[in-house]
Amino acid sequence: MSSQPSTKKQRTHPQYELLYHPGIPGRGEFIRLAFEAAGVAYTDTANAAKDGYSTVQEICMNKGTESADGNPPVFSPPALRVPGAGKDGKSALVIAQTPNILFYLGERLGLVPEDEGAGRYHVQQVALTALDLNNEVHDTHHPIAVMKYYEDQKEEALKKAQDVRETRIPKFLSYFERTLKYNEEAGGGQGKYLVGDKLTYADTTVWQVLDGCMFAFPKEMAARKEEFPDLLGAFYENVKKESGLKEYLSSKRRLPYSMGVFRHYPELDRQ
Amino acid sequence: MSSQPSTKKQRTHPQYELLYHPGIPGRGEFIRLAFEAAGVAYTDTANAAKDGYSTVQEICMNKGTESADGNPPVFSPPALRVPGAGKDGKSALVIAQTPNILFYLGERLGLVPEDEGAGRYHVQQVALTALDLNNEVHDTHHPIAVMKYYEDQKEEALKKAQDVRETRIPKFLSYFERTLKYNEEAGGGQGKYLVGDKLTYADTTVWQVLDGCMFAFPKEMAARKEEFPDLLGAFYENVKKESGLKEYLSSKRRLPYSMGVFRHYPELDRQ
């Protein structure tokens, strides 16, 4: 599918292409949420056509010395392809790494504060920290080897998940809660925005990790709600109501969690 | 200590402050290498004075809603303090997250390609990937819980280290080797630079992770040398000879590996 969110911006954009695995939210979701929040059209290549994933594989998972269009190799998806933004101004730019893509898109999609200074680095700092939590949650079901089955590392997963739930998740949630408090006045209210006075990709990225944690660890996250009321209450609900995101989250483009980063194994949740 | 590397640049710089744990290279080393390669002075706060670490703790490890100088909270060190770069142009800017600090410094220290476009995103893409490997190597000795002793997770560490050595390290090294090959002509020779025609923080960051891996897994890395000759041969040696880095690496400012990210436990190396 080629997404057609409501258009907020009149600025002309290239036809951005998100290159990611099909059928799962995964790390691609952070990029999708940015486009959807900005109301800027993009092609979700692997989900857009039957042979879309072969394009992703060719560009992002080849073993050669180039990704595509004269760009360097990509370690793994997601990547972003931007037609017309290559070195010669004609061919395409291909960049990889989720936080790198978000930083690139931040200014172009209007998802960072207007000032050229502190704001965009504070947005990136918060987003990178959310992505660190995303990785730690992934490791709760794959603590030993990413290419092996969960069942083959379940004993270690039980231990890892306990530590992540008991020590890591509260440390991260405390940081996000305090960042919201810091920004309360500038953000225009309790639990409104993490950085500045409008939605940024810090908000969408933290929101996605919270939403994923609620799917993976529903009991744990419910039990934490009183401790982090702005983050898990007002902020979590506010982001869902943002124009662009509201429509997206109820659309078919929003893929269900399944066998990606966020998985619901009841035995890994709080007992 | 306050570092005094040779000065390459005539541009006036603020007195940058690196806020990190004392006594270990750790994630702070990526920032140190950038300053040293650029020949720009910085204060390594925790190592500069006896009470330096209390400043780091106050700014980066407090439980409040501000780091310092009107900046948002920091999740954990490293952070960078830049006097005079705050919102009002007077107070200081405080930013955290290693890749965020590197991106901020990249242009200011002359460690990214001159072009405003593709080059700096490709540098960040490579650096982020090296930092991912850094994290995976950390997890070889702490696969279950970062706050527990290695001895309490040694059984799991043996399994994790085997997977990282056998499947992850070669995947990362292949990516860096291919990136070097891609850039061979532009870089001015075999194994010269990862992006563009001069040293960038992609080179310093990948180099540090390689050096750390050679310390942690000497047998594994020696056995891989033939497979990745440009990376583990020419590139690894070339970076050490860069002006600024050469002097730094033989100075007392270069801290030995000990109980940080890179640790040498012979049982975790190739047997």
PDB file of N, CA and C in Angstrom, chain A residues 62-66 70-76 87 93-97 99-100 103-104 108 118 121-122 124-125 128-129 132 135 139 142-146 156 159-160 163 168 171-172 175 178-179 181-182, chain B residues 62-66 70-76 87 93-97 99-100 103-104 108 118 121-122 124-125 128-129 132 139 142-146 156 159-160 163 168 171-172 175 178-179 181-182:
ATOM      1  N   ASN A  62      21.872  -6.966   0.929  1.00  0.00           N
ATOM      2  CA  ASN A  62      22.799  -7.597  -0.005  1.00  0.00           C
ATOM      3  C   ASN A  62      24.179  -7.678   0.650  1.00  0.00           C
ATOM      4  N   LYS A  63      25.065  -8.416   0.047  1.00  0.00           N
ATOM      5  CA  LYS A  63      26.408  -8.583   0.624  1.00  0.00           C
ATOM      6  C   LYS A  63      27.452  -7.827  -0.187  1.00  0.00           C
ATOM      7  N   GLY A  64      26.990  -6.852  -0.958  1.00  0.00           N
ATOM      8  CA  GLY A  64      27.887  -6.124  -1.835  1.00  0.00           C
ATOM      9  C   GLY A  64      28.434  -4.847  -1.218  1.00  0.00           C
ATOM     10  N   THR A  65      29.045  -4.029  -2.054  1.00  0.00           N
ATOM     11  CA  THR A  65      29.687  -2.813  -1.570  1.00  0.00           C
ATOM     12  C   THR A  65      28.871  -1.564  -1.904  1.00  0.00           C
ATOM     13  N   GLU A  66      27.591  -1.741  -2.147  1.00  0.00           N
ATOM     14  CA  GLU A  66      26.718  -0.606  -2.421  1.00  0.00           C
ATOM     15  C   GLU A  66      25.310  -0.997  -2.011  1.00  0.00           C
ATOM     16  N   GLY A  70      24.267   4.387  -5.915  1.00  0.00           N
ATOM     17  CA  GLY A  70      25.568   4.955  -5.564  1.00  0.00           C
ATOM     18  C   GLY A  70      25.757   5.259  -4.101  1.00  0.00           C
ATOM     19  N   ASN A  71      24.930   4.678  -3.249  1.00  0.00           N
ATOM     20  CA  ASN A  71      25.066   4.872  -1.804  1.00  0.00           C
ATOM     21  C   ASN A  71      25.802   3.698  -1.166  1.00  0.00           C
ATOM     22  N   PRO A  72      26.428   3.960   0.004  1.00  0.00           N
ATOM     23  CA  PRO A  72      27.175   2.884   0.679  1.00  0.00           C
ATOM     24  C   PRO A  72      26.263   1.775   1.178  1.00  0.00           C
ATOM     25  N   PRO A  73      26.847   0.625   1.559  1.00  0.00           N
ATOM     26  CA  PRO A  73      26.032  -0.506   2.024  1.00  0.00           C
ATOM     27  C   PRO A  73      25.202  -0.150   3.256  1.00  0.00           C
ATOM     28  N   VAL A  74      24.150  -0.946   3.454  1.00  0.00           N
ATOM     29  CA  VAL A  74      23.275  -0.806   4.617  1.00  0.00           C
ATOM     30  C   VAL A  74      23.475  -2.049   5.477  1.00  0.00           C
ATOM     31  N   PHE A  75      23.573  -1.881   6.783  1.00  0.00           N
ATOM     32  CA  PHE A  75      23.766  -3.026   7.680  1.00  0.00           C
ATOM     33  C   PHE A  75      22.501  -3.873   7.771  1.00  0.00           C
ATOM     34  N   SER A  76      21.376  -3.221   7.977  1.00  0.00           N
ATOM     35  CA  SER A  76      20.085  -3.924   8.027  1.00  0.00           C
ATOM     36  C   SER A  76      18.953  -2.901   7.961  1.00  0.00           C
ATOM     37  N   LYS A  87      23.858  12.469  -4.300  1.00  0.00           N
ATOM     38  CA  LYS A  87      24.989  13.395  -4.389  1.00  0.00           C
ATOM     39  C   LYS A  87      24.930  14.310  -5.598  1.00  0.00           C
ATOM     40  N   LEU A  93      19.109   9.315  -2.441  1.00  0.00           N
ATOM     41  CA  LEU A  93      19.881   9.146  -1.217  1.00  0.00           C
ATOM     42  C   LEU A  93      19.318   7.941  -0.480  1.00  0.00           C
ATOM     43  N   VAL A  94      20.186   7.069   0.009  1.00  0.00           N
ATOM     44  CA  VAL A  94      19.756   5.954   0.849  1.00  0.00           C
ATOM     45  C   VAL A  94      20.482   6.078   2.187  1.00  0.00           C
ATOM     46  N   ILE A  95      19.721   6.207   3.272  1.00  0.00           N
ATOM     47  CA  ILE A  95      20.346   6.239   4.601  1.00  0.00           C
ATOM     48  C   ILE A  95      19.679   5.213   5.500  1.00  0.00           C
ATOM     49  N   ALA A  96      20.460   4.667   6.418  1.00  0.00           N
ATOM     50  CA  ALA A  96      19.966   3.638   7.327  1.00  0.00           C
ATOM     51  C   ALA A  96      20.141   4.081   8.772  1.00  0.00           C
ATOM     52  N   GLN A  97      19.686   3.236   9.680  1.00  0.00           N
ATOM     53  CA  GLN A  97      19.710   3.428  11.137  1.00  0.00           C
ATOM     54  C   GLN A  97      18.527   4.314  11.568  1.00  0.00           C
ATOM     55  N   PRO A  99      17.510   6.040  14.251  1.00  0.00           N
ATOM     56  CA  PRO A  99      17.638   7.420  14.756  1.00  0.00           C
ATOM     57  C   PRO A  99      18.220   8.376  13.724  1.00  0.00           C
ATOM     58  N   ASN A 100      19.027   7.869  12.829  1.00  0.00           N
ATOM     59  CA  ASN A 100      19.594   8.677  11.745  1.00  0.00           C
ATOM     60  C   ASN A 100      18.496   9.125  10.785  1.00  0.00           C
ATOM     61  N   PHE A 103      16.370  11.730  12.530  1.00  0.00           N
ATOM     62  CA  PHE A 103      17.039  13.034  12.566  1.00  0.00           C
ATOM     63  C   PHE A 103      16.945  13.712  11.203  1.00  0.00           C
ATOM     64  N   TYR A 104      17.159  12.927  10.162  1.00  0.00           N
ATOM     65  CA  TYR A 104      17.073  13.469   8.795  1.00  0.00           C
ATOM     66  C   TYR A 104      15.677  14.023   8.508  1.00  0.00           C
ATOM     67  N   ARG A 108      12.694  18.208   8.115  1.00  0.00           N
ATOM     68  CA  ARG A 108      11.958  18.195   6.849  1.00  0.00           C
ATOM     69  C   ARG A 108      10.468  17.961   7.043  1.00  0.00           C
ATOM     70  N   ALA A 118      19.502  23.946  20.474  1.00  0.00           N
ATOM     71  CA  ALA A 118      19.286  22.935  21.508  1.00  0.00           C
ATOM     72  C   ALA A 118      18.145  21.975  21.190  1.00  0.00           C
ATOM     73  N   TYR A 121      18.582  18.678  19.255  1.00  0.00           N
ATOM     74  CA  TYR A 121      19.468  17.710  19.924  1.00  0.00           C
ATOM     75  C   TYR A 121      18.777  17.096  21.147  1.00  0.00           C
ATOM     76  N   HIS A 122      17.904  17.877  21.768  1.00  0.00           N
ATOM     77  CA  HIS A 122      17.146  17.309  22.893  1.00  0.00           C
ATOM     78  C   HIS A 122      16.081  16.325  22.395  1.00  0.00           C
ATOM     79  N   GLN A 124      16.491  14.435  19.734  1.00  0.00           N
ATOM     80  CA  GLN A 124      17.257  13.249  19.366  1.00  0.00           C
ATOM     81  C   GLN A 124      17.701  12.479  20.606  1.00  0.00           C
ATOM     82  N   GLN A 125      18.078  13.196  21.647  1.00  0.00           N
ATOM     83  CA  GLN A 125      18.497  12.560  22.906  1.00  0.00           C
ATOM     84  C   GLN A 125      17.371  11.708  23.498  1.00  0.00           C
ATOM     85  N   LEU A 128      16.664   8.647  21.039  1.00  0.00           N
ATOM     86  CA  LEU A 128      17.701   7.615  21.163  1.00  0.00           C
ATOM     87  C   LEU A 128      17.519   6.794  22.433  1.00  0.00           C
ATOM     88  N   THR A 129      17.100   7.454  23.495  1.00  0.00           N
ATOM     89  CA  THR A 129      16.902   6.740  24.755  1.00  0.00           C
ATOM     90  C   THR A 129      15.692   5.807  24.652  1.00  0.00           C
ATOM     91  N   ASP A 132      16.807   2.827  22.830  1.00  0.00           N
ATOM     92  CA  ASP A 132      17.577   1.926  23.698  1.00  0.00           C
ATOM     93  C   ASP A 132      16.637   1.004  24.484  1.00  0.00           C
ATOM     94  N   ASN A 135      15.390  -1.720  22.301  1.00  0.00           N
ATOM     95  CA  ASN A 135      16.362  -2.814  22.153  1.00  0.00           C
ATOM     96  C   ASN A 135      16.376  -3.721  23.378  1.00  0.00           C
ATOM     97  N   ASP A 139      15.491  -7.781  23.728  1.00  0.00           N
ATOM     98  CA  ASP A 139      16.373  -8.778  24.331  1.00  0.00           C
ATOM     99  C   ASP A 139      15.699  -9.590  25.433  1.00  0.00           C
ATOM    100  N   HIS A 142      14.933 -12.526  23.443  1.00  0.00           N
ATOM    101  CA  HIS A 142      16.101 -13.041  22.723  1.00  0.00           C
ATOM    102  C   HIS A 142      17.388 -12.613  23.417  1.00  0.00           C
ATOM    103  N   PRO A 143      17.592 -13.056  24.659  1.00  0.00           N
ATOM    104  CA  PRO A 143      18.782 -12.594  25.389  1.00  0.00           C
ATOM    105  C   PRO A 143      20.085 -13.215  24.916  1.00  0.00           C
ATOM    106  N   ILE A 144      20.009 -14.352  24.267  1.00  0.00           N
ATOM    107  CA  ILE A 144      21.235 -15.074  23.903  1.00  0.00           C
ATOM    108  C   ILE A 144      21.592 -14.950  22.423  1.00  0.00           C
ATOM    109  N   ALA A 145      20.613 -15.188  21.556  1.00  0.00           N
ATOM    110  CA  ALA A 145      20.924 -15.213  20.126  1.00  0.00           C
ATOM    111  C   ALA A 145      19.709 -14.776  19.318  1.00  0.00           C
ATOM    112  N   VAL A 146      19.891 -13.746  18.532  1.00  0.00           N
ATOM    113  CA  VAL A 146      18.774 -13.174  17.772  1.00  0.00           C
ATOM    114  C   VAL A 146      18.249 -14.145  16.712  1.00  0.00           C
ATOM    115  N   GLU A 156      16.741 -18.308  29.946  1.00  0.00           N
ATOM    116  CA  GLU A 156      17.468 -17.047  30.077  1.00  0.00           C
ATOM    117  C   GLU A 156      16.517 -15.856  29.897  1.00  0.00           C
ATOM    118  N   LYS A 159      14.820 -14.787  33.114  1.00  0.00           N
ATOM    119  CA  LYS A 159      15.699 -13.979  33.979  1.00  0.00           C
ATOM    120  C   LYS A 159      15.876 -12.560  33.434  1.00  0.00           C
ATOM    121  N   LYS A 160      16.121 -12.500  32.127  1.00  0.00           N
ATOM    122  CA  LYS A 160      16.338 -11.189  31.498  1.00  0.00           C
ATOM    123  C   LYS A 160      15.094 -10.314  31.639  1.00  0.00           C
ATOM    124  N   ASP A 163      14.674  -8.789  35.055  1.00  0.00           N
ATOM    125  CA  ASP A 163      15.543  -7.632  35.291  1.00  0.00           C
ATOM    126  C   ASP A 163      15.057  -6.397  34.530  1.00  0.00           C
ATOM    127  N   ARG A 168      15.092  -1.922  34.665  1.00  0.00           N
ATOM    128  CA  ARG A 168      15.313  -1.078  33.486  1.00  0.00           C
ATOM    129  C   ARG A 168      14.074  -0.259  33.116  1.00  0.00           C
ATOM    130  N   LYS A 171      13.520   2.695  35.329  1.00  0.00           N
ATOM    131  CA  LYS A 171      14.558   3.729  35.117  1.00  0.00           C
ATOM    132  C   LYS A 171      14.246   4.572  33.874  1.00  0.00           C
ATOM    133  N   PHE A 172      13.842   3.894  32.803  1.00  0.00           N
ATOM    134  CA  PHE A 172      13.482   4.621  31.577  1.00  0.00           C
ATOM    135  C   PHE A 172      12.202   5.450  31.783  1.00  0.00           C
ATOM    136  N   TYR A 175      12.804   8.579  33.640  1.00  0.00           N
ATOM    137  CA  TYR A 175      13.462   9.591  32.800  1.00  0.00           C
ATOM    138  C   TYR A 175      12.451  10.305  31.893  1.00  0.00           C
ATOM    139  N   ARG A 178      10.172  12.557  34.013  1.00  0.00           N
ATOM    140  CA  ARG A 178      10.862  13.778  34.440  1.00  0.00           C
ATOM    141  C   ARG A 178      11.083  14.740  33.273  1.00  0.00           C
ATOM    142  N   THR A 179      11.295  14.177  32.082  1.00  0.00           N
ATOM    143  CA  THR A 179      11.437  15.031  30.895  1.00  0.00           C
ATOM    144  C   THR A 179      10.119  15.755  30.600  1.00  0.00           C
ATOM    145  N   LYS A 181       7.864  16.529  32.874  1.00  0.00           N
ATOM    146  CA  LYS A 181       7.733  17.538  33.939  1.00  0.00           C
ATOM    147  C   LYS A 181       8.590  18.761  33.621  1.00  0.00           C
ATOM    148  N   TYR A 182       9.802  18.518  33.179  1.00  0.00           N
ATOM    149  CA  TYR A 182      10.709  19.610  32.803  1.00  0.00           C
ATOM    150  C   TYR A 182      10.057  20.507  31.755  1.00  0.00           C
TER     151      TYR A 182
ATOM    152  N   ASN B  62      21.155  12.628  38.439  1.00  0.00           N
ATOM    153  CA  ASN B  62      20.220  13.078  39.474  1.00  0.00           C
ATOM    154  C   ASN B  62      18.825  12.555  39.141  1.00  0.00           C
ATOM    155  N   LYS B  63      17.924  12.664  40.087  1.00  0.00           N
ATOM    156  CA  LYS B  63      16.564  12.144  39.888  1.00  0.00           C
ATOM    157  C   LYS B  63      15.560  13.273  39.696  1.00  0.00           C
ATOM    158  N   GLY B  64      16.083  14.461  39.347  1.00  0.00           N
ATOM    159  CA  GLY B  64      15.220  15.633  39.223  1.00  0.00           C
ATOM    160  C   GLY B  64      14.727  15.867  37.806  1.00  0.00           C
ATOM    161  N   THR B  65      14.180  17.057  37.607  1.00  0.00           N
ATOM    162  CA  THR B  65      13.570  17.381  36.315  1.00  0.00           C
ATOM    163  C   THR B  65      14.440  18.337  35.504  1.00  0.00           C
ATOM    164  N   GLU B  66      15.727  18.394  35.826  1.00  0.00           N
ATOM    165  CA  GLU B  66      16.661  19.226  35.055  1.00  0.00           C
ATOM    166  C   GLU B  66      18.039  18.607  35.178  1.00  0.00           C
ATOM    167  N   GLY B  70      19.389  24.847  33.004  1.00  0.00           N
ATOM    168  CA  GLY B  70      18.100  24.939  32.316  1.00  0.00           C
ATOM    169  C   GLY B  70      17.894  23.911  31.221  1.00  0.00           C
ATOM    170  N   ASN B  71      18.669  22.854  31.236  1.00  0.00           N
ATOM    171  CA  ASN B  71      18.516  21.778  30.244  1.00  0.00           C
ATOM    172  C   ASN B  71      17.705  20.611  30.820  1.00  0.00           C
ATOM    173  N   PRO B  72      17.080  19.833  29.950  1.00  0.00           N
ATOM    174  CA  PRO B  72      16.274  18.688  30.411  1.00  0.00           C
ATOM    175  C   PRO B  72      17.137  17.604  31.061  1.00  0.00           C
ATOM    176  N   PRO B  73      16.498  16.667  31.768  1.00  0.00           N
ATOM    177  CA  PRO B  73      17.250  15.603  32.441  1.00  0.00           C
ATOM    178  C   PRO B  73      18.068  14.766  31.462  1.00  0.00           C
ATOM    179  N   VAL B  74      19.073  14.114  32.021  1.00  0.00           N
ATOM    180  CA  VAL B  74      19.927  13.196  31.262  1.00  0.00           C
ATOM    181  C   VAL B  74      19.661  11.797  31.784  1.00  0.00           C
ATOM    182  N   PHE B  75      19.549  10.814  30.904  1.00  0.00           N
ATOM    183  CA  PHE B  75      19.284   9.438  31.327  1.00  0.00           C
ATOM    184  C   PHE B  75      20.514   8.825  31.989  1.00  0.00           C
ATOM    185  N   SER B  76      21.664   8.990  31.350  1.00  0.00           N
ATOM    186  CA  SER B  76      22.917   8.491  31.929  1.00  0.00           C
ATOM    187  C   SER B  76      24.096   9.069  31.151  1.00  0.00           C
ATOM    188  N   LYS B  87      20.077  28.071  25.476  1.00  0.00           N
ATOM    189  CA  LYS B  87      18.983  28.716  24.736  1.00  0.00           C
ATOM    190  C   LYS B  87      19.108  30.235  24.669  1.00  0.00           C
ATOM    191  N   LEU B  93      24.654  24.585  27.103  1.00  0.00           N
ATOM    192  CA  LEU B  93      23.859  23.510  26.522  1.00  0.00           C
ATOM    193  C   LEU B  93      24.359  22.197  27.106  1.00  0.00           C
ATOM    194  N   VAL B  94      23.436  21.341  27.518  1.00  0.00           N
ATOM    195  CA  VAL B  94      23.803  20.000  27.957  1.00  0.00           C
ATOM    196  C   VAL B  94      23.053  19.003  27.075  1.00  0.00           C
ATOM    197  N   ILE B  95      23.796  18.153  26.361  1.00  0.00           N
ATOM    198  CA  ILE B  95      23.158  17.107  25.557  1.00  0.00           C
ATOM    199  C   ILE B  95      23.762  15.753  25.904  1.00  0.00           C
ATOM    200  N   ALA B  96      22.936  14.724  25.802  1.00  0.00           N
ATOM    201  CA  ALA B  96      23.362  13.368  26.138  1.00  0.00           C
ATOM    202  C   ALA B  96      23.185  12.447  24.942  1.00  0.00           C
ATOM    203  N   GLN B  97      23.599  11.214  25.136  1.00  0.00           N
ATOM    204  CA  GLN B  97      23.554  10.128  24.151  1.00  0.00           C
ATOM    205  C   GLN B  97      24.738  10.216  23.187  1.00  0.00           C
ATOM    206  N   PRO B  99      25.783   8.962  20.257  1.00  0.00           N
ATOM    207  CA  PRO B  99      25.694   9.341  18.834  1.00  0.00           C
ATOM    208  C   PRO B  99      25.171  10.762  18.621  1.00  0.00           C
ATOM    209  N   ASN B 100      24.372  11.238  19.548  1.00  0.00           N
ATOM    210  CA  ASN B 100      23.858  12.607  19.479  1.00  0.00           C
ATOM    211  C   ASN B 100      24.995  13.612  19.688  1.00  0.00           C
ATOM    212  N   PHE B 103      27.186  13.574  16.601  1.00  0.00           N
ATOM    213  CA  PHE B 103      26.576  14.316  15.492  1.00  0.00           C
ATOM    214  C   PHE B 103      26.722  15.818  15.711  1.00  0.00           C
ATOM    215  N   TYR B 104      26.491  16.251  16.957  1.00  0.00           N
ATOM    216  CA  TYR B 104      26.624  17.674  17.308  1.00  0.00           C
ATOM    217  C   TYR B 104      28.052  18.152  17.035  1.00  0.00           C
ATOM    218  N   ARG B 108      31.212  20.736  13.909  1.00  0.00           N
ATOM    219  CA  ARG B 108      31.988  21.741  14.652  1.00  0.00           C
ATOM    220  C   ARG B 108      33.469  21.386  14.747  1.00  0.00           C
ATOM    221  N   ALA B 118      24.388  14.161   1.990  1.00  0.00           N
ATOM    222  CA  ALA B 118      24.538  12.732   2.228  1.00  0.00           C
ATOM    223  C   ALA B 118      25.634  12.383   3.222  1.00  0.00           C
ATOM    224  N   TYR B 121      25.112  12.107   7.011  1.00  0.00           N
ATOM    225  CA  TYR B 121      24.182  11.045   7.411  1.00  0.00           C
ATOM    226  C   TYR B 121      24.815   9.659   7.227  1.00  0.00           C
ATOM    227  N   HIS B 122      25.689   9.561   6.258  1.00  0.00           N
ATOM    228  CA  HIS B 122      26.406   8.288   6.096  1.00  0.00           C
ATOM    229  C   HIS B 122      27.436   8.097   7.214  1.00  0.00           C
ATOM    230  N   GLN B 124      27.015   9.222  10.269  1.00  0.00           N
ATOM    231  CA  GLN B 124      26.219   8.873  11.447  1.00  0.00           C
ATOM    232  C   GLN B 124      25.714   7.433  11.358  1.00  0.00           C
ATOM    233  N   GLN B 125      25.347   7.004  10.163  1.00  0.00           N
ATOM    234  CA  GLN B 125      24.869   5.630   9.954  1.00  0.00           C
ATOM    235  C   GLN B 125      25.950   4.609  10.330  1.00  0.00           C
ATOM    236  N   LEU B 128      26.573   4.843  14.263  1.00  0.00           N
ATOM    237  CA  LEU B 128      25.491   4.194  15.016  1.00  0.00           C
ATOM    238  C   LEU B 128      25.626   2.677  14.964  1.00  0.00           C
ATOM    239  N   THR B 129      26.049   2.156  13.820  1.00  0.00           N
ATOM    240  CA  THR B 129      26.189   0.716  13.688  1.00  0.00           C
ATOM    241  C   THR B 129      27.351   0.212  14.546  1.00  0.00           C
ATOM    242  N   ASP B 132      26.162   0.052  18.012  1.00  0.00           N
ATOM    243  CA  ASP B 132      25.332  -1.145  18.229  1.00  0.00           C
ATOM    244  C   ASP B 132      26.221  -2.350  18.559  1.00  0.00           C
ATOM    245  N   ASP B 139      27.031  -6.800  26.206  1.00  0.00           N
ATOM    246  CA  ASP B 139      26.092  -7.826  26.660  1.00  0.00           C
ATOM    247  C   ASP B 139      26.711  -9.225  26.704  1.00  0.00           C
ATOM    248  N   HIS B 142      27.407  -9.294  30.263  1.00  0.00           N
ATOM    249  CA  HIS B 142      26.231  -8.956  31.073  1.00  0.00           C
ATOM    250  C   HIS B 142      24.945  -9.226  30.289  1.00  0.00           C
ATOM    251  N   PRO B 143      24.700 -10.493  29.947  1.00  0.00           N
ATOM    252  CA  PRO B 143      23.514 -10.784  29.120  1.00  0.00           C
ATOM    253  C   PRO B 143      22.186 -10.688  29.877  1.00  0.00           C
ATOM    254  N   ILE B 144      22.228 -10.802  31.181  1.00  0.00           N
ATOM    255  CA  ILE B 144      20.983 -10.871  31.954  1.00  0.00           C
ATOM    256  C   ILE B 144      20.671  -9.570  32.684  1.00  0.00           C
ATOM    257  N   ALA B 145      21.638  -9.033  33.416  1.00  0.00           N
ATOM    258  CA  ALA B 145      21.357  -7.857  34.242  1.00  0.00           C
ATOM    259  C   ALA B 145      22.598  -6.998  34.376  1.00  0.00           C
ATOM    260  N   VAL B 146      22.489  -5.749  33.958  1.00  0.00           N
ATOM    261  CA  VAL B 146      23.637  -4.849  33.955  1.00  0.00           C
ATOM    262  C   VAL B 146      24.142  -4.559  35.362  1.00  0.00           C
ATOM    263  N   GLU B 156      25.224 -17.845  31.258  1.00  0.00           N
ATOM    264  CA  GLU B 156      24.541 -17.201  30.130  1.00  0.00           C
ATOM    265  C   GLU B 156      25.539 -16.431  29.272  1.00  0.00           C
ATOM    266  N   LYS B 159      27.205 -18.508  26.595  1.00  0.00           N
ATOM    267  CA  LYS B 159      26.334 -18.725  25.417  1.00  0.00           C
ATOM    268  C   LYS B 159      26.236 -17.453  24.564  1.00  0.00           C
ATOM    269  N   LYS B 160      26.020 -16.340  25.247  1.00  0.00           N
ATOM    270  CA  LYS B 160      25.872 -15.068  24.525  1.00  0.00           C
ATOM    271  C   LYS B 160      27.151 -14.738  23.764  1.00  0.00           C
ATOM    272  N   ASP B 163      27.552 -16.667  20.568  1.00  0.00           N
ATOM    273  CA  ASP B 163      26.732 -16.171  19.460  1.00  0.00           C
ATOM    274  C   ASP B 163      27.285 -14.865  18.899  1.00  0.00           C
ATOM    275  N   ARG B 168      27.428 -12.426  15.156  1.00  0.00           N
ATOM    276  CA  ARG B 168      27.268 -10.973  15.132  1.00  0.00           C
ATOM    277  C   ARG B 168      28.547 -10.253  14.694  1.00  0.00           C
ATOM    278  N   LYS B 171      29.178 -10.385  11.022  1.00  0.00           N
ATOM    279  CA  LYS B 171      28.179  -9.582  10.290  1.00  0.00           C
ATOM    280  C   LYS B 171      28.557  -8.092  10.326  1.00  0.00           C
ATOM    281  N   PHE B 172      28.959  -7.624  11.489  1.00  0.00           N
ATOM    282  CA  PHE B 172      29.369  -6.217  11.600  1.00  0.00           C
ATOM    283  C   PHE B 172      30.664  -5.959  10.833  1.00  0.00           C
ATOM    284  N   TYR B 175      30.150  -5.676   7.201  1.00  0.00           N
ATOM    285  CA  TYR B 175      29.554  -4.377   6.842  1.00  0.00           C
ATOM    286  C   TYR B 175      30.621  -3.278   6.793  1.00  0.00           C
ATOM    287  N   ARG B 178      32.943  -3.830   3.788  1.00  0.00           N
ATOM    288  CA  ARG B 178      32.282  -3.455   2.529  1.00  0.00           C
ATOM    289  C   ARG B 178      32.142  -1.937   2.394  1.00  0.00           C
ATOM    290  N   THR B 179      31.933  -1.262   3.537  1.00  0.00           N
ATOM    291  CA  THR B 179      31.854   0.202   3.508  1.00  0.00           C
ATOM    292  C   THR B 179      33.204   0.803   3.103  1.00  0.00           C
ATOM    293  N   LYS B 181      35.425  -0.723   1.207  1.00  0.00           N
ATOM    294  CA  LYS B 181      35.578  -1.025  -0.224  1.00  0.00           C
ATOM    295  C   LYS B 181      34.777  -0.033  -1.062  1.00  0.00           C
ATOM    296  N   TYR B 182      33.567   0.239  -0.632  1.00  0.00           N
ATOM    297  CA  TYR B 182      32.720   1.217  -1.335  1.00  0.00           C
ATOM    298  C   TYR B 182      33.450   2.550  -1.456  1.00  0.00           C
TER     299      TYR B 182
END
